């Protein structure tokens, strides 16, 4: 529990990180540093996308599995680390 | 050889029902092969047959259905909470979250994911893989690409009875909309039941017009107000001026009273640059030019009669068919008439007679288009009969540059707002010509067949890339021009202005010579000091001619040097010698000139 806190705090304090959130398999945000409406939006949308990406990887090679998903956009990068039950989502602004 | 099979049926059995039964097949006729017949034929060897060994293909046509699209949005709401937790209750959600956080799975998962995530975050911070590596290299300008234009979209008149698209106007902000005026300009041949609607089209949606404007009589011209993009001004076929506000709907907001309006269709309406943004003026073939304030449309604020004899007689007035106004020269305006004369007027003159400043001889037919060059307002372009001409305000007797006589009547023309040397013309055979006179003077740089029917009007968007042209059947075609024709070429402004000046000077020299000749004629008619004046004039003429020759050669050499310096390839200036010139100039000069031009051509080649 304390380690969890420490890990999440450490992630949030990295350079360029805008927000961190933990979402469960049903799309419920467990932990978030952003406001509710944004969190809900990200949670809902990224959940579907991660599922799709996972099934794509599995389709191509059934022995393979999705370990990480990175979406680079003009403004920032969205990183999703999927697990069996949870999703860790971090939004970072990669400064040069 | 006939083969016959006969069977017998008793009369009493006619009409009896048939009893079908099975039986063995009976051989009725057996024809044996007759080898003697084979002798009547000759065997043919070899036999030629054509075969083709190729992939067999079939042709199919498919036309997609027009796809109707609608934009919709989705509203995200929270969901997924288990039944016992109410998402709106803060306490319940907090309790749920705390419960999840105590779960062991959660802790393990987060630790693991956390380490992966940290790795990636650090990666991102270390190197930015998307940075601009080659900032210094700028795109090399492609100057030599061939000019091209392609059709982007076609807007068809949704009405059953087709009308001609007589005028186009781009929306002043952003150019995403196009207002098209539809009317039938054939005198008294408008079909019964023809709708008088004109439309505003949104460029994204060519299937359905965005707004329909409903006047009482079909609109001949239509213009957006450059200051207030919701207001439109339209000139009607019956001579009235109408005004719309798109926020108020499709019906006319203001209409001029019929007694004070024009008596013929209004062919030109232009908004004026005024502080209130409500002033405009209109011209019609009844010979009047009227100024209006749209807040009070009951009568015009001012009326000028296009009578070049300056007597203000409506009977002598020339019908105006095109109107020109440049906001950088707010007191001057020009009118192109049906009779082919261009009248330049000054709005601020004290008396109405002085309003008409000067006239230009123009064309053999009505002047359908008149526009000043946006970069060099002293030069203007006119289109009428079968040519397009460029004039300079200083040279009042003839145009300074002109195209050859085409096969079809020219209907409209416009300068490109981005390049001073490029202009567009439309013809009655449905072609759009793009002229670039720093590239080629004799022919259009690009000639496109837009449609089979005649093109009536043309309008270029402010960025110089998009051109809309309207045809006789109401089809408006949107074309995009290649970037070479819409971006300013280096040194183009100087080249264009020097060309204008050179041509103006040439015309001035010709004019001066004509004047001398006319004086000489007058002198002869007056008799007495004939010989003296003759000699004087002859000497003057010679001096003038040699001076002209010198100037001419100087200009040619200067041009040559400039051309070599710029390394732009130009075709030699067309040696257009008018017949009068032939009379006046001695043959020696002409021969010398031709010799020089040969040299010029040799040097260029």
PDB file of C-alpha atoms in Angstrom, chain A residues 1 3-5 7-8 10-11 14-15 17 22 26-31 36 40-41 45 68 70 72 77 79-83 85-86 88-90 92 94 96, chain B residues 76-82 96-97 100-103 105-125 127-131:
ATOM      1  CA  UNK A   1       0.000   0.000   0.000  1.00  0.00           C
ATOM      2  CA  UNK A   3       4.807   1.141  -1.974  1.00  0.00           C
ATOM      3  CA  UNK A   4       1.915   1.718  -4.288  1.00  0.00           C
ATOM      4  CA  UNK A   5       1.680   5.281  -3.116  1.00  0.00           C
ATOM      5  CA  UNK A   7       5.434   4.307  -7.011  1.00  0.00           C
ATOM      6  CA  UNK A   8       2.592   6.427  -8.209  1.00  0.00           C
ATOM      7  CA  UNK A  10       7.402   8.849  -8.255  1.00  0.00           C
ATOM      8  CA  UNK A  11       5.791   8.421 -11.672  1.00  0.00           C
ATOM      9  CA  UNK A  14       8.911  12.630 -13.492  1.00  0.00           C
ATOM     10  CA  UNK A  15       9.685  15.395 -15.933  1.00  0.00           C
ATOM     11  CA  UNK A  17       4.220  13.945 -16.770  1.00  0.00           C
ATOM     12  CA  UNK A  22      -5.290   3.683 -12.596  1.00  0.00           C
ATOM     13  CA  UNK A  26     -14.685  -2.249 -15.857  1.00  0.00           C
ATOM     14  CA  UNK A  27     -13.417   1.178 -16.685  1.00  0.00           C
ATOM     15  CA  UNK A  28     -13.787   2.596 -13.191  1.00  0.00           C
ATOM     16  CA  UNK A  29     -11.019   5.024 -12.307  1.00  0.00           C
ATOM     17  CA  UNK A  30      -9.434   3.901  -9.056  1.00  0.00           C
ATOM     18  CA  UNK A  31      -6.770   6.514  -8.729  1.00  0.00           C
ATOM     19  CA  UNK A  36     -13.149  13.608 -13.090  1.00  0.00           C
ATOM     20  CA  UNK A  40     -13.810   9.290 -17.278  1.00  0.00           C
ATOM     21  CA  UNK A  41     -13.200  10.130 -20.916  1.00  0.00           C
ATOM     22  CA  UNK A  45     -11.822   5.420 -24.603  1.00  0.00           C
ATOM     23  CA  UNK A  68       2.632  -1.663 -23.575  1.00  0.00           C
ATOM     24  CA  UNK A  70       2.000   4.226 -26.625  1.00  0.00           C
ATOM     25  CA  UNK A  72       2.035   9.831 -29.622  1.00  0.00           C
ATOM     26  CA  UNK A  77       2.109  11.089 -25.410  1.00  0.00           C
ATOM     27  CA  UNK A  79       1.140   5.581 -22.382  1.00  0.00           C
ATOM     28  CA  UNK A  80      -0.960   2.619 -21.320  1.00  0.00           C
ATOM     29  CA  UNK A  81       0.387  -0.346 -19.378  1.00  0.00           C
ATOM     30  CA  UNK A  82      -2.235  -3.104 -19.398  1.00  0.00           C
ATOM     31  CA  UNK A  83      -2.678  -5.823 -16.861  1.00  0.00           C
ATOM     32  CA  UNK A  85      -7.447  -6.458 -14.286  1.00  0.00           C
ATOM     33  CA  UNK A  86      -6.072  -2.962 -14.293  1.00  0.00           C
ATOM     34  CA  UNK A  88      -2.070   2.207 -15.710  1.00  0.00           C
ATOM     35  CA  UNK A  89      -2.361   5.313 -17.883  1.00  0.00           C
ATOM     36  CA  UNK A  90       0.195   8.098 -17.943  1.00  0.00           C
ATOM     37  CA  UNK A  92       3.418  12.822 -20.648  1.00  0.00           C
ATOM     38  CA  UNK A  94       7.934  14.824 -23.914  1.00  0.00           C
ATOM     39  CA  UNK A  96      13.220  17.913 -25.949  1.00  0.00           C
TER      40      UNK A  96
ATOM     41  CA  UNK B  76     -19.341  10.228 -22.158  1.00  0.00           C
ATOM     42  CA  UNK B  77     -20.924   9.408 -18.870  1.00  0.00           C
ATOM     43  CA  UNK B  78     -19.434   7.423 -16.116  1.00  0.00           C
ATOM     44  CA  UNK B  79     -20.390   3.827 -16.021  1.00  0.00           C
ATOM     45  CA  UNK B  80     -19.212   0.419 -15.101  1.00  0.00           C
ATOM     46  CA  UNK B  81     -19.751   0.863 -11.396  1.00  0.00           C
ATOM     47  CA  UNK B  82     -21.083  -2.272  -9.708  1.00  0.00           C
ATOM     48  CA  UNK B  96     -15.166   1.297  -3.255  1.00  0.00           C
ATOM     49  CA  UNK B  97     -11.849   2.745  -4.267  1.00  0.00           C
ATOM     50  CA  UNK B 100      -9.847  -1.991  -4.356  1.00  0.00           C
ATOM     51  CA  UNK B 101      -6.632  -0.450  -3.181  1.00  0.00           C
ATOM     52  CA  UNK B 102      -6.377  -2.934  -0.353  1.00  0.00           C
ATOM     53  CA  UNK B 103      -6.559  -5.828  -2.800  1.00  0.00           C
ATOM     54  CA  UNK B 105      -3.643  -8.127  -6.873  1.00  0.00           C
ATOM     55  CA  UNK B 106      -3.837  -4.425  -7.165  1.00  0.00           C
ATOM     56  CA  UNK B 107      -0.605  -3.858  -5.320  1.00  0.00           C
ATOM     57  CA  UNK B 108       1.310  -6.380  -7.389  1.00  0.00           C
ATOM     58  CA  UNK B 109      -0.128  -5.133 -10.615  1.00  0.00           C
ATOM     59  CA  UNK B 110       0.725  -1.552  -9.861  1.00  0.00           C
ATOM     60  CA  UNK B 111       4.273  -2.377  -8.885  1.00  0.00           C
ATOM     61  CA  UNK B 112       4.865  -4.246 -12.048  1.00  0.00           C
ATOM     62  CA  UNK B 113       3.177  -1.769 -14.325  1.00  0.00           C
ATOM     63  CA  UNK B 114       4.849   1.046 -12.535  1.00  0.00           C
ATOM     64  CA  UNK B 115       8.308  -0.167 -13.341  1.00  0.00           C
ATOM     65  CA  UNK B 116       7.496  -0.661 -17.012  1.00  0.00           C
ATOM     66  CA  UNK B 117       5.951   2.753 -17.166  1.00  0.00           C
ATOM     67  CA  UNK B 118       8.899   4.414 -15.531  1.00  0.00           C
ATOM     68  CA  UNK B 119      11.204   2.882 -18.051  1.00  0.00           C
ATOM     69  CA  UNK B 120       9.198   4.368 -20.905  1.00  0.00           C
ATOM     70  CA  UNK B 121       8.882   7.744 -19.280  1.00  0.00           C
ATOM     71  CA  UNK B 122      12.614   7.924 -18.804  1.00  0.00           C
ATOM     72  CA  UNK B 123      13.083   6.905 -22.401  1.00  0.00           C
ATOM     73  CA  UNK B 124      10.889   9.753 -23.525  1.00  0.00           C
ATOM     74  CA  UNK B 125      12.758  12.205 -21.449  1.00  0.00           C
ATOM     75  CA  UNK B 127      15.631  11.275 -26.401  1.00  0.00           C
ATOM     76  CA  UNK B 128      12.907  12.866 -28.426  1.00  0.00           C
ATOM     77  CA  UNK B 129      12.601  10.613 -31.401  1.00  0.00           C
ATOM     78  CA  UNK B 130      10.308  12.930 -33.274  1.00  0.00           C
ATOM     79  CA  UNK B 131      12.448  15.995 -33.346  1.00  0.00           C
TER      80      UNK B 131
END
